[in-house]
Coordinates of C-alpha atoms in Angstrom, one line a residue:
M937 CA 226.1 225.4 -36.8
S938 CA 224.0 222.1 -36.5
T939 CA 223.1 221.3 -33.0
D940 CA 220.8 217.4 -31.8
T941 CA 218.1 217.1 -29.2
V942 CA 218.6 215.3 -27.0
Q943 CA 215.9 214.1 -25.2
I944 CA 215.7 213.3 -21.4
G945 CA 212.0 211.8 -20.3
D946 CA 208.1 212.3 -21.9
S947 CA 204.9 214.0 -19.6
K948 CA 204.9 210.8 -17.8
G949 CA 209.1 210.5 -17.0
R950 CA 209.5 207.6 -19.0
N951 CA 213.6 208.2 -20.3
N952 CA 213.6 207.8 -24.0
H953 CA 216.9 209.5 -24.2
S954 CA 219.1 207.2 -26.4
F955 CA 222.8 207.4 -25.2
T956 CA 225.6 206.1 -24.8
Q957 CA 225.4 202.0 -24.8
N958 CA 229.6 201.1 -26.2
G959 CA 232.0 204.3 -23.7
Q960 CA 231.8 206.0 -26.2
V961 CA 231.2 209.9 -25.8
D962 CA 231.0 212.4 -28.4
W963 CA 232.0 215.5 -26.3
V964 CA 232.0 217.9 -29.0
A965 CA 228.1 216.4 -30.1
F966 CA 227.5 216.5 -26.7
G967 CA 228.3 219.8 -25.8
K968 CA 226.8 221.0 -28.5
S969 CA 223.0 219.2 -27.8
I970 CA 220.2 221.1 -26.3
W971 CA 218.5 219.2 -23.7
S972 CA 215.1 218.7 -24.5
T973 CA 212.8 216.8 -21.3
S974 CA 209.7 216.8 -19.3
S975 CA 208.4 219.3 -16.3
V976 CA 208.2 215.8 -14.7
V977 CA 212.4 215.2 -14.6
L978 CA 212.9 218.8 -14.4
Q979 CA 210.8 218.8 -10.9
R980 CA 213.1 214.9 -10.1
F981 CA 216.4 216.4 -10.8
A982 CA 215.6 219.2 -8.9
S983 CA 214.2 217.6 -6.1
A984 CA 218.1 215.7 -6.3
G985 CA 219.7 218.8 -6.1
I986 CA 220.8 217.4 -9.9
Q987 CA 221.6 219.0 -12.8
P988 CA 221.0 218.0 -16.4
I989 CA 224.6 218.3 -17.6
T990 CA 226.0 216.1 -14.2
F991 CA 222.9 213.7 -14.8
G992 CA 224.3 213.2 -18.5
G993 CA 228.2 212.8 -17.0
G994 CA 226.6 210.1 -15.2
L995 CA 225.1 208.1 -17.9
A996 CA 228.9 208.7 -19.6
L997 CA 230.5 207.6 -16.6
G998 CA 228.2 204.0 -16.0
S999 CA 228.7 204.0 -19.9
L1000 CA 233.1 203.0 -18.6
F1001 CA 231.7 199.1 -17.9
D1002 CA 229.0 196.4 -19.5
L1003 CA 227.5 194.4 -16.1
D1004 CA 227.8 191.4 -16.5
R1005 CA 224.1 188.9 -16.7
V1006 CA 224.7 188.5 -13.2
G1007 CA 225.4 192.1 -11.9
K1008 CA 222.0 193.2 -13.5
Q1009 CA 220.1 191.3 -12.5
R1010 CA 221.4 191.7 -9.0
V1011 CA 220.8 196.2 -9.3
E1012 CA 217.4 195.5 -11.6
S1013 CA 216.2 192.8 -8.4
A1014 CA 217.2 195.6 -5.7
L1015 CA 215.7 198.6 -8.0
D1016 CA 212.8 196.7 -8.0
Q1017 CA 212.7 195.9 -4.3
I1018 CA 212.7 199.9 -3.7
R1019 CA 209.9 201.4 -1.2
G1020 CA 208.8 204.5 1.2
V1021 CA 206.4 204.8 3.3
W1022 CA 204.2 207.9 4.5
S1023 CA 204.5 210.0 7.2
F1024 CA 201.4 211.3 9.2
E1025 CA 199.5 213.2 7.1
K1026 CA 201.6 212.3 3.3
I1027 CA 203.1 215.4 4.2
L1028 CA 206.5 213.8 4.3
W1029 CA 207.4 210.2 2.5
F1030 CA 210.3 207.8 3.6
G1031 CA 212.0 206.0 1.2
F1032 CA 212.7 205.2 -2.4
G1033 CA 208.9 206.7 -4.2
A1034 CA 207.8 206.7 -7.3
R1035 CA 209.0 210.0 -8.4
S1036 CA 213.1 209.3 -7.1
F1037 CA 215.3 209.8 -9.3
L1038 CA 216.8 206.9 -10.2
R1039 CA 213.4 206.1 -12.1
V1040 CA 214.4 208.3 -14.6
M1041 CA 218.2 207.0 -13.8
A1042 CA 217.0 203.4 -14.3
D1043 CA 215.4 203.6 -17.9
A1044 CA 218.4 203.3 -20.3
Q1045 CA 221.2 200.4 -19.2
S1046 CA 224.3 202.4 -18.9
G1047 CA 221.9 204.8 -15.9
V1048 CA 222.0 200.8 -14.3
N1049 CA 225.5 201.1 -14.6
S1050 CA 225.7 204.5 -13.5
I1051 CA 223.2 203.7 -10.6
A1052 CA 225.2 200.5 -9.6
L1053 CA 228.6 202.3 -9.5
C1054 CA 227.5 205.2 -7.5
S1055 CA 225.3 202.9 -4.9
A1056 CA 228.7 200.5 -4.0
L1057 CA 231.0 203.6 -4.0
G1058 CA 228.9 204.7 -1.5
E1059 CA 227.9 201.5 0.3
V1060 CA 231.8 201.9 1.1
Y1061 CA 233.0 206.1 1.0
G1062 CA 229.3 207.4 1.8
E1063 CA 228.3 210.2 -0.7
H1064 CA 231.7 212.9 -0.6
G1065 CA 234.4 209.5 -1.0
A1066 CA 232.6 207.9 -3.3
A1067 CA 232.6 212.1 -5.3
W1068 CA 236.6 211.8 -5.7
I1069 CA 236.7 208.4 -7.0
L1070 CA 234.5 209.6 -9.8
D1071 CA 236.3 212.8 -10.3
E1072 CA 239.5 211.0 -10.2
L1073 CA 237.6 208.9 -13.1
W1074 CA 236.4 211.6 -15.4
K1075 CA 240.2 212.6 -15.9
I1076 CA 241.6 208.6 -15.5
Y1077 CA 239.7 208.5 -19.2
S1078 CA 240.4 212.5 -20.1
F1079 CA 236.8 213.3 -20.4
P1080 CA 236.7 217.2 -20.5
Q1081 CA 237.1 219.7 -17.4
E1082 CA 234.1 221.0 -19.0
F1083 CA 231.8 219.0 -18.1
L1084 CA 233.6 218.2 -15.3
P1085 CA 230.7 218.3 -12.7
S1086 CA 231.7 219.8 -9.6
H1087 CA 232.2 217.7 -6.1
S1088 CA 228.9 219.4 -4.9
Q1089 CA 226.8 217.6 -7.9
L1090 CA 229.0 214.0 -8.0
S1091 CA 227.8 213.6 -4.0
A1092 CA 224.5 214.8 -5.0
L1093 CA 224.2 211.9 -7.4
T1094 CA 225.6 210.4 -5.8
R1095 CA 223.3 210.4 -2.6
S1096 CA 220.6 210.2 -4.7
C1097 CA 221.8 206.3 -5.6
S1098 CA 222.9 205.4 -2.2
G1099 CA 221.1 203.0 -0.1
L1100 CA 220.1 200.8 -2.7
L1101 CA 222.4 198.5 -1.8
T1102 CA 222.4 198.5 1.4
R1103 CA 220.2 195.8 2.1
T1104 CA 221.8 193.1 -0.7
E1105 CA 224.0 190.7 -0.3
F1106 CA 226.9 193.5 -1.6
S1107 CA 226.9 195.5 1.7
F1108 CA 229.0 192.4 3.7
I1109 CA 230.5 191.7 0.7
P1110 CA 233.3 194.0 1.8
D1111 CA 233.4 191.9 5.3
Q1112 CA 233.4 189.4 3.2
M1113 CA 236.7 189.8 1.2
L1114 CA 239.0 190.8 4.1
G1115 CA 238.6 187.5 6.0
H1116 CA 238.9 187.0 9.6
T1117 CA 242.7 185.6 8.5
L1118 CA 243.8 190.0 9.1
D1119 CA 243.3 190.1 13.1
P1120 CA 240.2 192.5 14.0
S1121 CA 242.0 194.6 16.1
N1122 CA 244.9 195.5 12.5
I1123 CA 242.2 196.4 10.4
Q1124 CA 242.6 199.8 8.8
L1125 CA 238.9 201.8 8.3
D1126 CA 240.5 204.8 6.1
M1127 CA 239.9 205.7 2.4
S1128 CA 243.4 204.6 0.4
N1129 CA 244.0 207.4 -2.2
A1130 CA 241.3 208.6 -4.6
G1131 CA 243.1 208.1 -7.3
D1132 CA 245.1 204.4 -6.7
I1133 CA 241.3 203.8 -5.8
A1134 CA 239.7 204.8 -9.3
K1135 CA 242.6 203.8 -11.8
A1136 CA 242.7 199.9 -10.1
M1137 CA 238.6 200.4 -11.3
S1138 CA 239.4 201.2 -14.1
G1139 CA 241.1 198.2 -14.5
L1140 CA 238.1 196.5 -14.0
F1141 CA 236.3 198.5 -16.6
K1142 CA 239.2 196.9 -19.0
I1143 CA 238.5 192.9 -17.9
S1144 CA 234.5 194.6 -18.2
K1145 CA 234.9 195.8 -22.5
G1146 CA 237.3 192.8 -23.0
E1147 CA 240.4 194.9 -22.8
V1148 CA 242.7 193.1 -20.8
A1149 CA 242.4 189.7 -19.5
R1150 CA 243.9 190.1 -15.9
I1151 CA 244.6 193.0 -13.7
S1152 CA 246.7 192.8 -10.2
V1153 CA 245.5 194.7 -7.5
M1154 CA 248.0 196.1 -3.6
G1155 CA 247.2 197.8 -1.3
G1156 CA 245.2 198.5 2.0
E1157 CA 242.0 197.2 3.6
D1158 CA 239.7 198.3 0.9
C1159 CA 240.9 196.2 -1.7
S1160 CA 238.0 194.8 -0.9
F1161 CA 235.9 196.5 -2.1
I1162 CA 237.4 196.4 -5.8
A1163 CA 237.4 192.5 -4.8
G1164 CA 234.0 192.8 -4.1
F1165 CA 232.5 195.3 -7.4
A1166 CA 234.3 192.8 -9.5
Q1167 CA 233.2 189.8 -7.9
W1168 CA 229.3 190.7 -7.5
L1169 CA 228.8 192.9 -10.0
L1170 CA 231.1 192.6 -12.7
N1171 CA 231.0 188.4 -12.3
L1172 CA 234.6 188.0 -12.1
T1173 CA 236.9 185.6 -10.3
V1174 CA 238.7 186.9 -7.6
F1175 CA 241.2 185.8 -5.6
V1176 CA 242.6 186.7 -2.5
V1177 CA 245.6 186.3 -0.7
D1178 CA 246.6 188.4 3.2
E1179 CA 250.7 189.1 3.0
A1180 CA 251.7 185.9 4.0
G1181 CA 250.4 184.3 0.5
R1182 CA 247.7 182.9 3.1
V1183 CA 243.6 182.8 0.5
I1184 CA 242.0 184.7 2.0
Y1185 CA 238.9 184.5 -0.9
Q1186 CA 238.4 182.8 -4.1
N1187 CA 235.8 181.4 -7.0
S1188 CA 239.0 180.1 -9.4
D1189 CA 242.9 179.6 -8.6
S1190 CA 244.9 182.4 -8.7
E1191 CA 246.7 181.3 -12.4
E1192 CA 243.1 182.1 -13.5
A1193 CA 241.3 184.4 -11.9
Q1194 CA 240.4 187.6 -13.5
V1195 CA 241.7 189.2 -10.5
V1196 CA 244.2 189.1 -7.8
V1197 CA 244.0 190.8 -4.3
T1198 CA 246.9 190.9 -2.6
Y1199 CA 246.5 192.4 1.4
H1200 CA 250.2 194.8 1.8
R1201 CA 250.4 197.7 4.1
H1202 CA 253.5 198.9 3.5
A1203 CA 254.7 201.2 2.0
D1204 CA 258.1 199.9 0.2
I1205 CA 257.2 197.7 -2.4
S1206 CA 260.0 198.1 -4.2
P1207 CA 260.2 194.1 -4.3
V1208 CA 257.0 193.7 -6.3
Q1209 CA 257.1 193.6 -10.0
I1210 CA 255.2 197.2 -11.6
S1211 CA 253.6 196.2 -14.9
S1212 CA 250.8 198.5 -16.7
T1213 CA 247.6 195.1 -14.6
T1214 CA 249.4 195.9 -11.5
Y1215 CA 247.8 198.6 -8.8
I1216 CA 248.5 199.4 -5.8
L1217 CA 246.7 201.8 -3.7
R1218 CA 248.4 204.1 -1.1
Q1219 CA 247.9 206.0 1.3
N1220 CA 246.1 208.7 1.4
E1221 CA 247.7 212.0 3.7
E1222 CA 248.9 214.1 1.3
M1223 CA 245.1 214.3 1.2
F1224 CA 243.1 215.2 3.5
I1225 CA 246.1 217.9 2.9
R1226 CA 245.0 219.0 -0.3
Q1227 CA 241.0 218.8 1.0
P1228 CA 240.1 219.1 4.9
T1229 CA 236.4 217.7 3.7
L1230 CA 238.9 214.5 3.4
Q1231 CA 238.7 214.0 7.7
Q1232 CA 235.3 213.0 6.9
I1233 CA 235.5 210.0 5.1
Y1234 CA 236.3 207.1 5.8
F1235 CA 236.5 202.9 5.3
I1236 CA 232.8 201.7 6.0
V1237 CA 232.8 198.0 6.4
R1238 CA 230.0 196.2 7.1
T1239 CA 229.1 193.2 8.9
P1240 CA 226.5 190.2 10.4
W1241 CA 225.2 190.8 13.7
D1242 CA 225.7 186.9 13.9
G1243 CA 229.3 186.7 14.4
C1244 CA 229.7 190.6 14.4
L1245 CA 231.0 190.9 18.3
M1246 CA 233.7 188.2 16.9
R1247 CA 234.2 189.9 14.7
V1248 CA 235.4 193.7 15.2
F1249 CA 236.7 192.8 18.9
G1250 CA 238.5 189.2 18.8
N1251 CA 239.7 187.7 21.3
T1252 CA 238.0 190.0 23.8
F1253 CA 234.9 188.6 23.2
S1254 CA 236.4 184.8 23.0
A1255 CA 237.5 186.0 27.3
L1256 CA 234.5 187.7 27.8
T1257 CA 232.3 184.0 27.1
K1258 CA 234.7 181.5 28.5
A1259 CA 233.4 183.9 31.3
S1260 CA 230.0 184.0 30.2
M1261 CA 228.3 184.0 32.8
F1262 CA 229.4 187.3 34.8
L1263 CA 228.4 189.2 30.9
A1264 CA 224.8 187.0 32.8
D1265 CA 224.3 188.3 35.0
F1266 CA 225.4 191.6 34.0
L1267 CA 222.5 192.2 31.6
G1268 CA 219.8 190.0 33.2
S1269 CA 219.6 192.2 36.1
T1270 CA 220.3 194.5 33.8
A1271 CA 217.4 194.3 31.9
R1272 CA 215.4 193.4 35.7
V1273 CA 215.4 196.8 37.0
Y1274 CA 215.1 198.5 33.9
R1275 CA 211.4 196.7 33.8
A1276 CA 211.3 198.2 36.9
L1277 CA 211.6 201.7 36.2
A1278 CA 209.5 200.9 32.0
L1279 CA 206.1 199.8 34.2
G1280 CA 206.6 202.1 37.7
E1281 CA 207.2 200.3 40.4
S1282 CA 207.0 202.7 43.4
D1283 CA 211.3 201.2 44.7
V1284 CA 213.7 202.2 41.8
G1285 CA 216.8 203.8 44.6
K1286 CA 218.3 207.1 43.3
L1287 CA 217.5 206.5 39.6
S1288 CA 215.7 208.7 37.9
R1289 CA 212.4 207.6 36.3
K1290 CA 212.6 211.6 33.5
L1291 CA 215.6 209.9 31.4
Y1292 CA 213.9 206.5 31.9
F1293 CA 212.0 206.5 28.1
N1294 CA 212.4 202.9 26.5
F1295 CA 209.1 202.0 27.7
I1296 CA 208.5 199.3 24.1
E1297 CA 208.4 196.2 25.0
S1298 CA 211.1 194.5 24.0
S1299 CA 214.0 197.0 26.1
Y1300 CA 212.3 195.8 29.3
G1301 CA 211.9 192.0 31.7
I1302 CA 212.3 189.2 29.9
G1303 CA 211.3 191.9 26.6
F1304 CA 215.0 193.3 26.2
I1305 CA 216.8 189.3 27.1
H1306 CA 214.9 188.0 23.7
S1307 CA 216.4 190.4 22.0
A1308 CA 220.3 190.8 23.2
V1309 CA 220.4 187.2 22.2
S1310 CA 218.1 188.2 18.6
I1311 CA 220.2 191.3 18.7
F1312 CA 223.2 189.6 19.0
P1313 CA 222.5 185.5 17.7
E1314 CA 226.3 184.2 19.5
L1315 CA 225.2 184.8 22.7
K1316 CA 222.3 182.1 22.7
H1317 CA 225.1 180.0 22.0
V1318 CA 227.0 179.8 24.5
S1319 CA 225.7 177.4 26.7
G1320 CA 223.5 178.5 29.8
F1321 CA 223.2 182.0 29.0
F1322 CA 220.0 182.8 28.3
E1323 CA 218.6 180.8 31.1
Q1324 CA 220.9 182.7 33.9
M1325 CA 219.7 185.9 32.0
Q1326 CA 215.8 184.9 32.6
F1327 CA 217.3 183.6 36.6
M1328 CA 218.5 187.1 37.1
C1329 CA 215.4 189.1 35.2
D1330 CA 213.5 187.5 38.0
Q1331 CA 215.2 188.9 41.5
P1332 CA 213.9 191.2 43.3
F1333 CA 214.8 194.5 42.8
G1334 CA 217.8 195.6 46.0
E1335 CA 219.2 192.5 44.5
A1336 CA 219.2 193.0 40.9
V1337 CA 221.4 196.3 42.3
R1338 CA 223.7 194.3 44.0
I1339 CA 224.8 191.8 41.8
I1340 CA 225.0 194.3 38.5
E1341 CA 227.3 195.5 40.5
R1342 CA 228.8 192.5 41.8
A1343 CA 229.0 192.0 38.0
I1344 CA 231.1 194.8 37.3
L1345 CA 233.3 194.0 40.3
D1346 CA 234.0 190.4 38.4
L1347 CA 234.1 191.6 34.5
Q1348 CA 236.9 194.2 35.7
Q1349 CA 239.1 191.6 37.7
L1350 CA 239.2 189.0 34.7
C1351 CA 240.2 192.4 32.3
Q1352 CA 243.5 192.4 31.7
C1353 CA 243.7 195.4 29.9
R1354 CA 245.7 199.1 31.6
R1355 CA 242.5 200.7 33.3
C1356 CA 241.3 197.7 34.9
T1357 CA 244.5 196.2 36.3
P1358 CA 247.5 199.5 35.8
S1359 CA 251.0 199.2 34.8
E1360 CA 253.1 200.7 33.3
T1361 CA 254.2 198.0 31.5
K1362 CA 250.5 196.5 30.0
K1363 CA 250.4 197.3 26.9
E1364 CA 247.2 199.2 25.1
S1365 CA 244.0 196.9 24.7
T1366 CA 240.9 196.0 24.5
C1367 CA 238.5 196.3 27.7
I1368 CA 236.5 193.1 29.1
L1369 CA 233.5 195.5 30.8
I1370 CA 234.0 198.7 28.4
L1371 CA 233.0 195.5 26.1
A1372 CA 230.0 194.2 28.7
F1373 CA 229.0 198.1 28.3
L1374 CA 228.3 198.6 24.6
I1375 CA 226.8 194.9 23.9
R1376 CA 224.6 196.4 26.9
E1377 CA 224.5 199.2 24.6
M1378 CA 223.2 198.3 21.4
V1379 CA 220.9 195.5 23.1
S1380 CA 218.6 199.3 24.0
T1381 CA 219.5 200.5 20.5
M1382 CA 218.2 198.5 18.9
S1383 CA 215.5 196.5 20.3
C1384 CA 213.8 200.3 20.4
V1385 CA 214.8 200.5 16.5
T1386 CA 212.3 198.5 13.6
K1387 CA 214.7 197.3 10.5
D1388 CA 214.8 194.7 8.1
D1389 CA 217.4 192.0 9.3
E1390 CA 219.5 192.9 5.8
I1391 CA 221.0 196.3 7.5
L1392 CA 224.3 195.0 9.0
P1393 CA 226.5 197.1 11.0
T1394 CA 229.2 198.6 10.9
I1395 CA 232.9 197.4 12.0
R1396 CA 233.5 201.1 12.9
G1397 CA 230.2 201.8 14.7
M1398 CA 231.0 199.4 17.1
R1399 CA 235.1 201.1 17.6
V1400 CA 233.4 204.7 17.7
A1401 CA 231.1 203.6 20.1
Y1402 CA 233.0 201.0 22.1
N1403 CA 235.3 203.8 22.2
R1404 CA 233.1 206.5 23.4
I1405 CA 232.2 204.4 26.0
S1406 CA 235.5 203.7 27.2
T1407 CA 235.9 207.9 27.5
N1408 CA 233.4 208.7 29.2
W1409 CA 233.6 206.0 32.2
S1410 CA 237.3 207.9 32.5
A1411 CA 235.9 210.8 33.1
R1412 CA 232.2 209.7 33.8
E1413 CA 230.2 212.1 37.9
R1414 CA 227.5 209.3 37.8
T1415 CA 228.1 206.6 39.7
L1416 CA 228.8 202.6 38.7
L1417 CA 224.9 201.5 37.7
A1418 CA 223.9 205.0 36.6
F1419 CA 226.7 205.1 34.0
A1420 CA 226.1 201.1 33.4
L1421 CA 223.1 201.7 32.9
D1422 CA 223.0 205.1 31.2
L1423 CA 220.3 206.5 33.4
G1424 CA 220.0 208.9 35.1
E1425 CA 220.5 209.6 38.8
K1426 CA 217.6 212.0 40.7
G1427 CA 219.4 215.2 40.7
L1428 CA 222.8 215.6 38.8
Y1429 CA 221.2 217.1 36.0
G1430 CA 219.1 220.5 35.9
P1431 CA 216.3 220.5 34.1
E1432 CA 217.7 221.9 30.2
E1433 CA 220.0 218.4 30.4
E1434 CA 217.3 216.5 30.6
M1435 CA 215.7 217.2 28.1
L1436 CA 218.5 217.1 25.6
R1437 CA 219.2 213.7 27.4
R1438 CA 215.7 212.7 26.3
L1439 CA 215.5 213.1 23.0
D1440 CA 218.8 211.7 21.8
L1441 CA 216.6 209.0 20.4
L1442 CA 218.6 209.3 16.7
S1443 CA 222.3 208.9 17.7
Y1444 CA 223.2 205.6 18.6
P1445 CA 220.9 204.0 16.1
I1446 CA 222.8 206.4 13.6
E1447 CA 226.7 205.7 15.2
I1448 CA 225.5 201.2 14.7
L1449 CA 224.9 201.7 11.5
S1450 CA 227.1 204.5 9.9
G1451 CA 229.3 204.9 11.6
E1452 CA 229.3 208.5 12.1
S1453 CA 229.3 209.6 15.9
N1454 CA 226.5 212.9 16.6
H1455 CA 226.9 212.7 20.5
G1456 CA 227.6 215.6 22.4
R1457 CA 226.3 218.1 19.6
Y1458 CA 223.4 219.7 21.1
L1459 CA 224.6 223.3 20.6
S1460 CA 227.2 224.7 17.7
E1461 CA 227.5 227.0 15.0
N1462 CA 226.0 225.0 12.0
N1463 CA 223.1 223.6 13.5
P1464 CA 221.9 225.6 16.8
M1465 CA 219.7 222.8 17.8
G1466 CA 221.7 220.2 17.3
L1467 CA 220.8 216.0 15.8
E1468 CA 219.4 216.1 19.7
Y1469 CA 216.4 217.9 18.4
C1470 CA 216.2 216.4 15.7
T1471 CA 213.3 213.7 14.8
A1472 CA 214.5 212.0 11.5
T1473 CA 217.6 212.0 8.5
V1474 CA 219.4 210.3 6.1
K1475 CA 222.8 208.7 6.4
Q1476 CA 225.2 206.7 4.7
G1477 CA 221.7 206.6 2.7
L1478 CA 220.1 205.0 5.1
C1479 CA 216.5 207.2 6.6
Y1480 CA 216.3 207.0 10.0
Y1481 CA 213.0 208.7 12.0
L1482 CA 211.0 209.0 14.4
N1483 CA 207.9 207.1 14.6
C1484 CA 205.8 209.6 15.5
L1485 CA 206.3 211.4 12.6
R1486 CA 204.5 208.7 10.8
S1487 CA 201.6 208.1 12.7
L1488 CA 200.3 210.4 16.4
S1489 CA 199.9 209.1 19.2
S1490 CA 200.1 209.7 23.3
C1491 CA 201.4 205.5 23.4
A1492 CA 204.5 206.4 25.4
E1493 CA 205.7 202.6 23.3
N1494 CA 205.3 203.9 20.5
A1495 CA 207.4 207.3 20.8
R1496 CA 210.5 206.4 21.5
L1497 CA 210.1 203.6 19.0
V1498 CA 213.2 204.7 16.1
H1499 CA 212.2 202.9 12.2
I1500 CA 215.0 203.2 9.8
I1501 CA 214.7 202.6 6.1
P1502 CA 216.9 202.7 2.7
G1503 CA 216.4 206.2 0.7
H1504 CA 215.4 209.5 1.7
I1505 CA 213.7 212.8 3.3
Q1506 CA 210.9 213.4 0.7
M1507 CA 207.9 216.8 0.5
G1508 CA 206.6 217.4 -2.8
Y1509 CA 209.4 216.9 -5.3
R1510 CA 212.4 218.7 -2.9
Q1511 CA 215.2 216.3 -0.7
F1512 CA 215.7 216.9 2.8
S1513 CA 218.8 216.0 4.9
S1514 CA 217.1 216.1 8.4
V1515 CA 213.6 217.7 10.1
F1516 CA 213.7 219.5 13.1
D1517 CA 211.2 220.3 16.2
P1518 CA 212.3 223.0 16.8
G1519 CA 210.4 222.5 20.5
N1520 CA 210.1 226.4 21.1
R1521 CA 212.1 228.0 17.9
S1522 CA 210.0 228.7 14.7
D1523 CA 213.1 229.0 12.2
V1524 CA 214.5 225.4 11.7
R1525 CA 212.3 222.9 10.7
L1526 CA 213.6 220.5 7.3
S1527 CA 217.3 221.0 7.4
P1528 CA 217.8 220.6 2.7
I1529 CA 220.2 219.0 1.1

């Protein structure tokens, strides 16, 4: 029985394989092949937690479609811009490095296609959701089951590619395809059936191969991913409408468009004429029952910073801007209180100095005010808003406290939600006061972060943060002032709780940028140290790490700084999901993938 040798990379890690480029895979030959590679390439595989058979499967999936010339340029541009930084003493590497698994994949066009597919899916569904879709694609194209990588291997493949497109326009293309004709409060962020998504993707692949001329896709919000993938990576003409037939996006008219997307949330699709080129994205309740891990999967939509408050909270934010001076009073006086704590003023009332740790200049005083309008440009456009914040920041400490308490009462009186104006006949609605608290929290969080401007917040993350604040407000133990500014009070917390609150530096940016909440995980069975002890971690293709891992300094301002960069955590040839500071423990330091 004859065998073929498949060469993967030379002694320097360069790729020499000649995997299929025409969409046809000879699985008989594939199964008989002997895989030959260098130790350098095998180390890169091991670092990413990927087996050679998964690498081959990834190339097979990448051969299913053709990237348009524009799509190739966009992916190659993203690959050219990947970067990383060393930690202190060059022990750890954050980001994408020269030893990245992507370098091996990118040496063949089918590999570039696979990177584009995995990174795009990972951007909106996370590694687990993307893995289920890749699994379904494998079945649709009848690839042999004996060569099907496991779910964990497909997750590892997606994880290795995640973050590549986060800094590109693709990250907010789904939001653009959703359009502003959809009510923000009604946007559903649950993942549709993975099999249906894979079928719709196969329709796009057929168009790219010239096998069909046109497809139609119907379903919920993640139809926007199908439209975005078609437009940005395959350079297809797209026509998107809502249920009422209102045009949301088009780069062609409906008759000429290669992909027609219609948002249709209702299960009853009997009036729709189904054909071989019409794809329906159904809800995935049956998948939750079949696979409990899918409870962690959701549809991730990033939205530009400029306009994100209006995008996510709609009419509630509009009502808040109409009473913008109340918000300006609240934020400006908050900046003044933070300045008193940061600069060590003698009189800070009952507020605890021990639980204040935002010593970065951009997080208190005039720096906080500039951060507010920099993070949320839509606030800068409100007439007189910046000037009012400045005026309030110059008030004495005691006056600033009184203004904050008065502003909170004013916002409560303005709000018409069930909590602020109790009534059994009122429907549940977004609270103006909680939204003001969220804005304060996001300014405090992002003013202590360094990242590229292209890294955008997620709609889900802002909603999760809002819901957390709302829940905590109802069960609060602290005074009105301490809760509104997220400050501790003297004598309220014990030493252990004090330490945990002070070490919880990564949870807030992770929540906003990935939609994943980790607050309150001080102790858990799987991770006894909790995220509060974490000094670096990777979520949704983004690496979060504290400045203390990059340079040692006794400066409080530097210690508080959080860096965010697309990519991974790597030590030598091995990747890790998290780095922990064990404190007085020595059993946990690095958490492998």
